[in-house]
Amino acid sequence: MKILVCISKAPDTTAKIAFKDNNTAFDENNVQFIVNPYDEWYALVRALELKETLGGTVTTISVGEVDMDAIIRKAFAIGADDGVRIDAPATDAYFVAEQIATFAKQGAYDLILTGKETIDYNGSSVGGMIAEMLNLPFVSLATKLDLSGTTATLECDIDGGTEVLECNLPLVISAAKGMAEARIPNMRGIMAARTKALQVIAATTADKLTEIKSYTLAPGRTTCKMIDAENAASLIDMLHNEAKVI
Amino acid sequence: MATKTDVFQHPDYYLMDELLTDEHKLIRDTARAWVKKEVSPVVEEACQKAEFPKQWIKGLASIGAFGPYIPEQYGGAGLDQISYGIIMQELERGDSGLRSTASVQSSLVMYPIYTFGTEAQKMKYLPKLASGEWMGCFGLTEPDHGSNPGGMITHIKDKGDYYELNGAKMWISNAPFADIAVVWAKDESGAIRGMVVERGWEGFTTPETHGKWSLRASATGELVFDNVKVPKENIFPEIKGLKGPLSCLNSARYGIAWGAIGAAMDCYDSALRYSKERVQFGKPIAGFQLTQKKLAEMVTEITKAQLFTWRLGVLKNENRATPAQISMAKRNNVNMALTIAREARQIHGGMGITGEYPIMRHMMNLESVITYEGTHDIHLLITGMDITGIAAFE
Ligand SMILES: Cc1cc2nc3c(=O)[nH]c(=O)nc-3n(C[C@H](O)[C@H](O)[C@H](O)COP(=O)(O)OP(=O)(O)OC[C@H]3O[C@@H](n4cnc5c(N)ncnc54)[C@H](O)[C@@H]3O)c2cc1C
């Protein structure tokens, strides 16, 4: 079983978000980055569980610059066997998918896993693009993944219930909450992470199809208006005329 | 009792993270994640019941808290001294009793076996201590000899093919459940010798000390030796005199200097959060000058301690940290943490005395920490002796 897990970084959920250069760039100053939780907790851990029962290897792939290496080493500490970093800033989903697909083509992976989305840009698009570029099936937002021979059985949450799917390998999957339970690395893993191979390769030329023009912060929480419980008419009036929601 | 999610975040006012390597940060995040998951949800109850949660042992071993700086060939993690310090900081952020258990195992049991033990002793004990299969304790203090351990009366007699050990040790962390004890006793010439004593040997008992108001999640007890036969191969062959136990204490005190920062950070983090949420007189109490004075002084003292202790870690890595430098850091940081705990308790008002918040627990724990491993005053006198050349405690 050869598994490729796409790992990206994301600002820590408690980071203070600010922009610079006239609101055209994210200000990374004093921002702590973490492994994108969906990649780490679900995609990577499920890949490791499958490897532990079926044998094989788990390789991580990331598109990013040198500050990505600490993120990749954490994936190693949790248990990935080796990793690849495509040395380029990850600014556009198509560009990223193209890099990963180009690498994956040579590897004959049975499974390619991504997290359901990154918690910063929430694009949810890289997995689907990789599948398309490699001409493989894609299952998004899977909450369960089991393998039997070359058949994968997957579960996905759908409106009001669960969907069970079967699909042949090779396959691209985006992992959602429920697929696995987060693991805390242990000291053996942290020590082993020092010596695992992290291959850095140059990016291939690929188009960038999107460009971010500017950012604005979501408006902060506004103050709360209290209305007397007896005064339903005033509530309705405000919802209608001020909030314009009814 | 506190079942709230542990949302702790450490203050990093002077960007000390930039002084740490990626591996240091990974080790810290790992220890912190484990504490949040396995310790915070149960520590209040453990303290209220005065029980050491045995399930912590496996977790402590897996995050490398047992002998982090012991080489890998003996089951340790082969990490540097800053990593060791960071692990202690994160454990004490959870609870000083938890950190005490790990300090004793690493610095007071594994360290002397590694430093003074024979190859056979190292191979027999260290891997099992690193994995937590065996727990150890350290017997130096006696009922009548605390700050002055050199006066100890526990002693060994050479009986030909074994030593006969008699005496009693008091205030011994981990004693009630330890599988082995590193014991310091005088030989017939009056020299202090170290040895490993195993549970189960005839005449060796470990009664538990009850009724503590401090370090309630750490088990404390006595070691009683009544004609215990210690095989000769269990003695540390070379080391004689007080420098044996003192070098262990040096390593443990270094860990305590980091640990105390953890307890202080937890109190500060809780006080900062609480003061922003608690409204009195129509505004958050964080908006009153007197509260700000408390919080501002706390973060100033924590920042100073972080940088001071990081520097000590660098010196320790280079094998240049002197015992007097370690005394200064232990004394300063524990006192700093205790002062912060008391101020943080005030900020939490009545809530501060309950198990809803970690403050009172840290505060009571730190009363032990400021006493054990050399009291606050004794460490001051060590600095005094170091700078004047005159010992004032003898
Ligand atoms: C919870 C807990 C766990 C412990 N765990 C261990 C353990 O695992 N192993 C172990 O060996 N010990 C352990 N200890 C013992 C601890 O190290 C001693 O309590 C400590 O060394 C102080 O000794 P003492 O209690 O006998 O106090 P004393 O030495 O009697 O001191 C009482 C007071 O007198 C002061 N004093 C003493 N001498 C002088 C002097 N010359 N000049 C000025 N002031 C002086 C002290 O500063 C202190 O304020 C533990 C203690 C506690 C509370």
XYZ file of C-alpha atoms and ligand atoms in Angstrom:
693
model
C 0.000 0.000 0.000
C 1.553 3.293 -1.122
C -0.185 6.294 0.349
C 0.479 9.944 -0.414
C -0.843 12.489 2.098
C -1.039 16.174 1.183
C 0.058 18.313 4.125
C -0.271 22.064 4.321
C 0.238 24.622 7.028
C -2.317 26.959 8.546
C -2.189 29.706 11.144
C -2.862 28.486 14.671
C -6.546 28.934 15.436
C -5.704 31.434 18.165
C -3.502 33.605 15.897
C -4.406 37.279 15.563
C -5.199 37.841 11.892
C -3.851 41.018 10.282
C -3.005 42.162 6.760
C -0.206 44.245 5.334
C 0.802 46.024 2.126
C -2.469 47.858 1.877
C -4.514 44.766 2.728
C -3.098 42.741 -0.139
C -1.083 40.274 1.904
C -1.520 38.239 5.073
C 0.785 39.481 7.822
C 2.677 36.421 9.061
C 4.556 38.365 11.716
C 4.102 36.657 15.109
C 1.770 34.079 13.622
C 2.357 30.544 14.768
C 1.729 27.975 12.033
C 0.432 24.483 12.645
C -0.171 21.449 10.463
C -3.553 22.030 8.867
C -5.793 20.088 11.280
C -7.793 18.206 8.637
C -4.557 17.017 7.028
C -3.028 15.967 10.332
C -5.881 14.638 12.423
C -7.800 12.779 9.732
C -5.883 12.278 6.463
C -2.478 11.517 7.966
C -3.673 9.500 10.941
C -5.998 7.333 8.829
C -3.158 6.755 6.362
C -0.944 5.626 9.237
C -3.634 3.321 10.592
C -4.005 1.693 7.176
C -0.256 1.290 6.887
C -0.104 -0.241 10.349
C -2.660 -2.919 9.436
C -1.847 -3.489 5.752
C 1.846 -2.581 5.531
C 3.283 -0.134 3.016
C 4.476 3.440 3.176
C 3.060 6.855 3.951
C 4.722 9.740 2.119
C 3.743 13.353 2.698
C 3.762 16.001 0.027
C 3.624 19.739 0.588
C 3.935 22.771 -1.622
C 5.669 25.548 0.254
C 8.842 27.306 1.189
C 11.432 26.418 3.789
C 9.240 27.416 6.765
C 7.109 24.409 5.809
C 9.800 22.011 6.974
C 8.847 22.218 10.668
C 5.291 21.295 9.671
C 6.551 18.311 7.671
C 8.769 17.181 10.564
C 5.703 17.117 12.789
C 4.023 14.794 10.284
C 7.173 12.647 10.472
C 6.993 12.681 14.283
C 3.417 11.422 14.094
C 4.589 8.592 11.841
C 4.906 9.440 8.127
C 7.846 7.588 6.547
C 9.210 10.331 4.335
C 8.169 13.559 2.705
C 8.505 15.767 -0.314
C 8.383 19.541 -0.419
C 7.844 21.285 -3.731
C 9.763 24.469 -3.254
C 7.343 27.246 -4.202
C 4.868 29.494 -2.412
C 1.412 27.954 -2.330
C -0.772 30.807 -3.496
C -3.179 29.189 -5.931
C -5.060 25.883 -5.724
C -4.558 24.980 -9.382
C -0.827 25.596 -9.157
C -0.600 23.473 -6.005
C -2.671 20.637 -7.486
C -0.539 20.646 -10.645
C 2.643 20.302 -8.561
C 1.248 17.437 -6.525
C -0.223 15.661 -9.546
C 3.085 15.928 -11.434
C 4.902 14.319 -8.535
C 2.223 11.697 -7.886
C 2.226 10.542 -11.522
C 5.641 8.944 -11.075
C 4.793 7.274 -7.774
C 1.903 4.890 -8.551
C 0.164 5.654 -5.267
C -2.803 3.528 -4.255
C -4.334 6.345 -2.269
C -3.902 10.092 -2.221
C -5.407 11.775 0.815
C -5.989 15.456 1.507
C -7.769 17.170 4.360
C -11.257 18.425 3.610
C -9.961 22.016 3.486
C -7.288 24.234 4.963
C -8.563 26.223 7.891
C -7.273 29.528 6.499
C -8.513 29.780 2.892
C -11.071 26.948 3.124
C -10.789 26.338 -0.622
C -11.546 22.567 -0.580
C -10.421 22.375 -4.171
C -6.947 20.854 -4.379
C -8.072 17.221 -3.920
C -10.615 17.349 -6.728
C -8.148 19.006 -9.077
C -5.465 16.385 -8.380
C -7.970 13.622 -9.164
C -8.903 15.279 -12.423
C -5.293 15.804 -13.444
C -4.478 12.164 -12.697
C -7.742 10.927 -14.154
C -8.660 9.209 -10.874
C -11.935 9.012 -8.953
C -12.409 11.568 -6.167
C -14.466 11.216 -3.022
C -14.775 14.403 -1.030
C -15.598 14.884 2.646
C -15.203 11.228 3.577
C -15.734 10.487 7.266
C -14.792 6.806 7.103
C -12.397 4.827 4.951
C -11.849 1.069 4.925
C -9.952 -1.021 2.433
C -10.456 -4.580 1.301
C -8.107 -5.637 -1.452
C -8.286 -2.941 -4.084
C -11.743 -1.738 -3.049
C -12.290 1.209 -0.760
C -15.490 1.567 1.249
C -16.194 5.135 2.239
C -18.781 7.001 4.214
C -19.715 10.611 3.657
C -22.131 12.819 5.560
C -24.979 13.990 3.381
C -27.936 16.147 4.200
C -29.919 14.264 6.824
C -27.889 11.065 6.737
C -24.863 9.120 5.593
C -23.874 7.846 2.195
C -21.835 4.652 1.756
C -19.700 4.433 -1.363
C -17.453 1.830 -2.902
C -14.633 2.755 -5.172
C -11.637 1.012 -6.706
C -8.082 2.075 -5.997
C -6.241 4.176 -6.952
C -8.301 6.989 -5.610
C -8.143 10.537 -4.250
C -10.011 11.292 -1.014
C -10.560 14.422 1.027
C -10.829 13.530 4.701
C -13.368 15.103 7.057
C -13.878 14.912 10.798
C -14.539 11.378 11.997
C -12.124 9.525 9.720
C -9.608 9.077 12.536
C -8.731 10.347 15.970
C -5.917 12.880 16.371
C -2.631 11.408 17.620
C -0.126 13.048 19.930
C 3.382 12.249 18.713
C 5.602 10.354 21.123
C 9.244 10.914 21.888
C 10.376 7.981 19.748
C 8.556 9.577 16.843
C 10.077 12.991 17.480
C 13.541 11.445 17.587
C 12.936 9.399 14.458
C 11.683 12.523 12.662
C 15.219 13.919 12.727
C 16.501 11.275 10.345
C 13.588 10.745 7.955
C 14.158 11.877 4.390
C 12.660 15.202 3.387
C 13.190 15.658 -0.328
C 12.977 19.201 -1.655
C 12.273 19.486 -5.354
C 11.878 22.429 -7.678
C 8.413 23.356 -8.846
C 7.334 22.630 -12.409
C 5.900 25.491 -14.397
C 2.185 25.719 -13.907
C -0.388 28.422 -14.272
C -1.766 30.348 -11.367
C -5.424 30.750 -12.122
C -6.365 32.965 -9.216
C -4.828 35.926 -7.488
C -5.951 37.528 -4.256
C -6.587 41.233 -4.748
C -7.334 42.279 -1.223
C -8.427 41.088 2.195
C -10.832 42.571 4.695
C -11.429 41.409 8.221
C -14.874 40.207 9.145
C -16.656 42.933 11.098
C -16.110 42.532 14.831
C -18.946 41.583 17.090
C -21.311 44.500 17.524
C -23.092 45.271 20.749
C -26.160 43.396 21.779
C -29.517 45.147 21.977
C -31.760 44.006 24.789
C -35.488 44.077 24.226
C -38.000 43.629 26.998
C -39.532 40.143 26.895
C -42.998 41.713 26.896
C -42.267 43.810 23.843
C -42.475 41.392 20.890
C -43.718 44.143 18.573
C -40.497 46.083 18.957
C -38.446 42.926 18.249
C -40.368 42.270 15.046
C -40.003 45.893 14.032
C -36.219 45.786 14.500
C -35.805 42.488 12.680
C -37.831 43.872 9.813
C -36.599 47.447 9.525
C -33.077 47.416 10.994
C -31.708 43.915 10.441
C -33.906 43.406 7.379
C -34.036 39.660 7.916
C -37.817 39.231 8.030
C -14.635 20.407 39.661
C -12.863 21.587 36.543
C -14.062 19.669 33.533
C -13.776 22.708 31.281
C -11.626 22.441 28.194
C -8.058 23.459 28.892
C -7.518 26.494 26.652
C -4.090 27.455 27.991
C -1.812 29.587 25.830
C 1.633 30.604 26.952
C 2.692 34.234 27.103
C 5.673 34.970 24.859
C 6.195 38.671 25.350
C 9.825 38.767 24.199
C 9.376 36.243 21.370
C 11.355 33.617 23.183
C 10.033 31.011 20.769
C 12.595 32.362 18.322
C 15.335 31.139 20.666
C 14.003 27.591 20.492
C 14.581 25.079 17.711
C 11.721 23.510 15.760
C 12.377 20.319 17.684
C 12.098 22.141 21.033
C 8.753 23.534 19.939
C 7.549 20.147 18.746
C 8.517 18.642 22.099
C 6.716 21.436 23.910
C 3.571 21.144 21.823
C 3.572 17.388 22.309
C 3.924 17.623 26.086
C 1.276 20.346 26.189
C -1.153 18.370 24.031
C -0.736 15.371 26.312
C -1.294 17.455 29.451
C -4.413 19.029 27.947
C -5.802 15.662 26.939
C -4.824 13.408 29.835
C -4.025 15.594 32.835
C -6.237 18.682 32.909
C -9.531 16.762 32.849
C -8.644 14.662 35.910
C -6.073 16.595 37.932
C -8.537 18.455 40.152
C -10.252 15.294 41.209
C -6.934 13.522 41.764
C -5.846 16.335 44.071
C -9.142 16.471 45.898
C -8.865 12.725 46.530
C -5.086 12.897 47.120
C -4.393 10.157 44.587
C -1.665 9.863 42.005
C -3.368 8.798 38.751
C -1.329 5.728 37.791
C -2.448 5.965 34.178
C -0.198 9.016 33.814
C 2.921 6.833 33.994
C 2.495 5.400 30.508
C 1.821 8.809 29.015
C 4.802 10.372 30.763
C 7.016 7.662 29.324
C 5.615 8.112 25.840
C 6.197 11.882 25.745
C 9.788 11.279 26.880
C 9.425 12.709 30.373
C 11.442 9.898 31.954
C 15.125 10.553 31.344
C 14.869 12.866 28.320
C 18.603 13.561 28.365
C 19.683 9.960 29.073
C 21.294 8.480 25.927
C 19.165 6.333 23.670
C 21.229 3.177 24.282
C 19.806 3.126 27.818
C 16.255 3.817 26.723
C 16.362 7.602 27.169
C 15.550 10.104 24.456
C 19.034 11.607 24.091
C 17.654 15.159 24.114
C 19.378 18.339 25.230
C 18.882 20.160 28.518
C 16.544 22.771 27.048
C 14.227 19.994 25.884
C 14.306 18.548 29.390
C 13.471 21.970 30.821
C 10.621 22.500 28.383
C 9.069 19.145 29.252
C 9.243 20.051 32.953
C 7.653 23.433 32.215
C 4.739 21.820 30.416
C 4.227 19.174 33.098
C 4.243 21.713 35.914
C 1.867 23.887 33.909
C -0.466 20.936 34.453
C 0.483 20.241 38.062
C 3.626 20.438 40.209
C 2.924 16.942 41.543
C 2.990 15.525 38.037
C 6.258 17.326 37.360
C 7.668 16.062 40.666
C 7.007 12.470 39.650
C 8.884 13.017 36.395
C 11.700 15.033 38.021
C 12.345 12.314 40.557
C 12.367 9.566 37.947
C 14.670 11.500 35.586
C 17.020 13.534 37.733
C 17.052 11.730 41.033
C 16.854 8.107 39.922
C 17.953 7.735 36.289
C 20.609 10.444 36.473
C 22.574 8.906 39.405
C 22.313 5.400 37.954
C 23.540 6.736 34.615
C 26.296 8.898 36.150
C 27.503 6.765 39.046
C 26.228 3.271 38.224
C 28.114 0.311 36.794
C 27.341 -0.827 33.258
C 25.340 -3.728 34.710
C 23.284 -1.349 36.889
C 22.606 0.902 33.905
C 21.486 -1.965 31.703
C 19.341 -3.467 34.437
C 17.493 -0.331 35.526
C 17.568 2.486 32.968
C 15.509 1.006 30.110
C 12.751 -0.078 32.498
C 12.746 3.347 34.190
C 12.583 5.129 30.827
C 9.574 3.078 29.744
C 7.819 3.566 33.079
C 7.714 -0.183 33.685
C 9.594 0.582 36.878
C 9.209 3.725 38.945
C 11.913 4.998 41.246
C 12.304 7.273 44.243
C 15.211 9.096 45.887
C 15.957 8.830 49.580
C 18.118 11.575 51.003
C 16.062 13.557 53.552
C 15.636 12.076 57.022
C 13.304 13.047 59.857
C 16.117 14.945 61.604
C 18.188 15.942 58.587
C 16.548 18.085 55.901
C 18.557 21.140 54.932
C 21.579 19.434 56.437
C 21.635 16.031 54.721
C 25.317 15.575 55.611
C 24.193 14.804 59.161
C 22.250 11.722 58.052
C 22.200 8.658 60.284
C 21.030 5.994 57.811
C 24.044 3.733 57.392
C 25.423 0.543 55.875
C 27.664 -2.126 57.418
C 29.891 -4.397 55.382
C 28.812 -7.976 56.083
C 31.212 -9.684 53.700
C 29.058 -10.621 50.723
C 26.448 -7.878 51.265
C 25.833 -4.569 53.041
C 23.334 -4.279 55.854
C 21.260 -1.096 55.598
C 19.494 0.532 58.572
C 17.727 3.855 59.028
C 14.760 5.842 57.700
C 14.098 8.461 55.050
C 11.198 10.898 55.136
C 9.302 13.079 52.634
C 10.154 10.813 49.736
C 8.243 11.510 46.520
C 6.980 8.392 44.667
C 7.944 6.199 47.671
C 4.542 4.520 48.134
C 4.567 2.917 44.680
C 8.229 2.987 43.650
C 9.763 -0.277 42.472
C 13.277 0.875 43.328
C 14.851 3.524 45.554
C 18.166 5.316 45.118
C 19.256 5.588 48.752
C 22.068 7.588 50.296
C 23.598 6.219 53.487
C 26.870 6.445 55.408
C 29.395 3.632 55.349
C 31.496 2.632 58.329
C 34.035 5.346 57.564
C 31.278 7.976 57.616
C 31.343 8.549 53.826
C 27.991 8.990 52.079
C 27.393 6.198 49.551
C 24.600 5.656 47.037
C 22.820 2.394 46.233
C 19.766 0.955 44.521
C 17.300 -0.781 46.849
C 14.491 -2.864 45.365
C 10.938 -3.215 46.615
C 10.329 -6.636 48.042
C 13.645 -6.981 49.839
C 13.190 -8.116 53.409
C 13.088 -5.294 55.946
C 12.286 -2.545 53.395
C 8.912 -0.776 53.767
C 7.434 2.472 52.357
C 4.585 3.859 54.509
C 2.623 6.662 52.827
C 2.511 10.201 54.249
C -1.095 11.363 54.536
C -2.758 14.692 55.208
C -0.743 16.916 52.831
C -2.311 20.189 51.674
C 0.228 20.376 48.855
C 1.337 18.145 45.967
C -1.741 16.061 46.581
C -1.549 14.362 43.179
C 1.966 13.150 43.991
C 2.474 10.274 46.405
C 4.881 10.959 49.286
C 6.107 8.481 51.861
C 8.878 7.163 54.065
C 11.556 4.597 53.358
C 12.208 2.383 56.356
C 15.215 0.052 56.352
C 15.378 -2.605 59.016
C 18.458 -4.786 58.492
C 17.975 -4.720 54.713
C 20.537 -6.878 52.861
C 21.861 -4.861 49.931
C 23.897 -6.942 47.445
C 27.306 -5.399 46.826
C 26.634 -5.059 43.122
C 23.882 -2.552 43.969
C 26.249 0.071 45.406
C 27.518 2.886 43.178
C 31.197 1.951 43.138
C 33.118 5.214 42.978
C 31.105 8.161 44.234
C 31.593 9.092 47.894
C 30.414 12.099 49.881
C 27.637 14.679 49.529
C 28.585 15.544 45.959
C 26.800 12.358 44.832
C 23.313 13.382 45.966
C 24.012 17.075 45.361
C 24.772 16.515 41.696
C 21.380 14.784 41.343
C 19.688 17.698 43.075
C 21.436 20.033 40.695
C 19.821 18.354 37.738
C 16.411 18.272 39.420
C 16.615 21.902 40.529
C 17.397 22.930 36.993
C 14.188 21.184 35.912
C 12.251 22.887 38.717
C 13.449 26.290 37.518
C 11.686 25.575 34.211
C 8.757 23.866 35.879
C 7.937 26.853 38.055
C 7.578 28.984 34.924
C 4.901 26.556 33.778
C 2.894 26.955 36.980
C 3.284 30.747 36.796
C 2.132 30.819 33.164
C -0.955 28.787 33.971
C -1.924 31.168 36.786
C -1.283 34.213 34.606
C -3.185 32.789 31.639
C -6.167 31.972 33.811
C -6.086 35.378 35.548
C -5.828 37.266 32.248
C -8.757 35.361 30.764
C -10.871 35.676 33.899
C -10.206 39.386 34.309
C -11.361 40.104 30.774
C -14.582 38.167 31.281
C -15.515 39.113 34.837
C -17.537 42.322 34.920
C -17.893 44.468 38.065
C -19.049 48.067 38.300
C -20.057 47.821 34.652
C -16.710 46.897 33.159
C -14.314 43.958 32.971
C -12.100 43.891 36.062
C -9.114 43.842 33.633
C -9.974 47.502 33.050
C -9.123 48.554 36.604
C -5.642 49.858 37.255
C -5.026 47.611 40.246
C -5.817 44.508 38.208
C -3.599 45.724 35.388
C -0.759 46.270 37.816
C -1.045 42.656 38.929
C -1.230 41.316 35.371
C 1.544 43.562 34.048
C 3.869 42.550 36.860
C 3.070 38.899 36.296
C 3.938 38.972 32.615
C 7.080 40.986 33.340
C 8.286 38.445 35.886
C 7.425 35.498 33.631
C 9.303 37.098 30.735
C 12.376 37.687 32.878
C 12.288 34.118 34.130
C 11.891 32.727 30.606
C 14.992 34.479 29.320
C 17.045 33.853 32.453
C 16.205 30.167 32.424
C 16.769 29.780 28.693
C 20.271 31.157 29.220
C 20.791 28.692 32.068
C 19.718 25.952 29.652
C 22.334 27.062 27.133
C 24.997 26.972 29.852
C 23.758 23.559 30.984
C 23.995 22.251 27.423
C 27.587 23.439 27.346
C 28.236 21.853 30.735
C 29.037 25.263 32.185
C 26.059 25.890 34.512
C 27.344 26.095 38.081
C 25.371 24.759 41.062
C 25.127 28.340 42.359
C 23.613 29.536 39.076
C 21.061 26.739 39.278
C 20.258 27.661 42.896
C 19.604 31.235 41.822
C 17.181 30.171 39.097
C 15.351 27.640 41.279
C 14.915 30.196 44.033
C 13.918 33.072 41.804
C 11.485 31.157 39.640
C 9.668 29.280 42.376
C 9.243 32.452 44.382
C 8.066 34.254 41.247
C 5.516 31.511 40.576
C 4.242 31.533 44.140
C 3.847 35.326 44.108
C 1.976 35.112 40.805
C -0.254 32.333 42.127
C -1.210 34.485 45.107
C -1.943 37.539 42.969
C -3.833 35.446 40.425
C -5.907 34.023 43.237
C -6.970 37.510 44.209
C -7.958 38.332 40.631
C -10.224 35.275 40.588
C -12.020 36.506 43.713
C -14.019 33.807 45.462
C -13.766 31.604 42.373
C -10.038 31.485 42.971
C -10.382 29.217 45.982
C -12.340 26.534 44.135
C -11.257 23.659 41.951
C -12.986 25.375 39.011
C -9.687 27.159 38.417
C -6.161 25.789 38.821
C -4.896 28.673 40.975
C -5.292 27.442 44.518
C -3.903 24.052 43.544
C -0.798 25.630 42.004
C -0.426 27.894 45.015
C -0.546 25.047 47.503
C 1.741 22.889 45.359
C 4.323 25.640 45.140
C 4.598 25.705 48.936
C 6.293 22.302 48.633
C 8.316 23.330 45.627
C 9.723 26.338 47.486
C 10.805 23.990 50.303
C 12.046 20.818 48.642
C 15.273 20.488 46.693
C 16.780 23.127 48.963
C 14.620 25.694 50.709
C 14.186 29.266 49.510
C 16.532 30.506 52.237
C 19.185 27.851 51.734
C 19.425 28.772 48.037
C 19.848 32.398 49.004
C 22.688 31.378 51.297
C 24.269 29.431 48.446
C 24.304 32.600 46.348
C 25.661 34.451 49.378
C 28.437 31.928 49.797
C 29.219 31.996 46.093
C 29.697 35.755 45.973
C 31.396 36.244 49.342
C 33.298 32.999 49.705
C 31.893 32.602 53.238
C 29.322 29.912 54.089
C 26.581 31.345 56.307
C 24.574 28.155 56.752
C 27.089 26.123 58.708
C 6.196 17.153 49.176
C 7.636 16.931 49.449
C 8.348 16.017 48.695
C 9.695 15.755 48.972
N 10.370 14.808 48.233
C 11.633 14.442 48.616
C 12.299 13.354 47.974
O 11.774 12.764 47.014
N 13.509 12.976 48.417
C 14.127 13.609 49.455
O 15.229 13.199 49.828
N 13.530 14.666 50.084
C 12.292 15.090 49.682
N 11.661 16.140 50.330
C 12.325 16.749 51.473
C 12.800 18.172 51.253
O 13.911 18.191 50.422
C 13.057 18.795 52.623
O 11.786 19.034 53.199
C 13.853 20.075 52.544
O 15.176 19.794 52.198
C 13.834 20.857 53.845
O 14.144 20.041 54.928
P 13.221 20.045 56.232
O 11.821 19.848 55.821
O 13.798 19.060 57.174
O 13.341 21.509 56.794
P 14.517 22.117 57.710
O 15.840 21.782 57.125
O 14.279 21.730 59.105
O 14.259 23.661 57.511
C 13.251 24.396 58.245
C 13.497 25.883 58.012
O 14.761 26.240 58.533
C 15.535 26.908 57.563
N 16.954 26.590 57.739
C 17.525 25.358 57.918
N 18.857 25.490 58.013
C 19.133 26.807 57.899
C 20.347 27.583 57.911
N 21.538 27.007 58.027
N 20.254 28.911 57.764
C 19.056 29.519 57.611
N 17.883 28.852 57.578
C 17.935 27.505 57.737
C 15.019 26.403 56.237
O 15.284 27.330 55.183
C 13.539 26.286 56.533
O 12.920 27.519 56.365
C 10.335 16.456 50.017
C 9.614 17.419 50.745
C 8.290 17.657 50.472
C 7.554 18.686 51.263
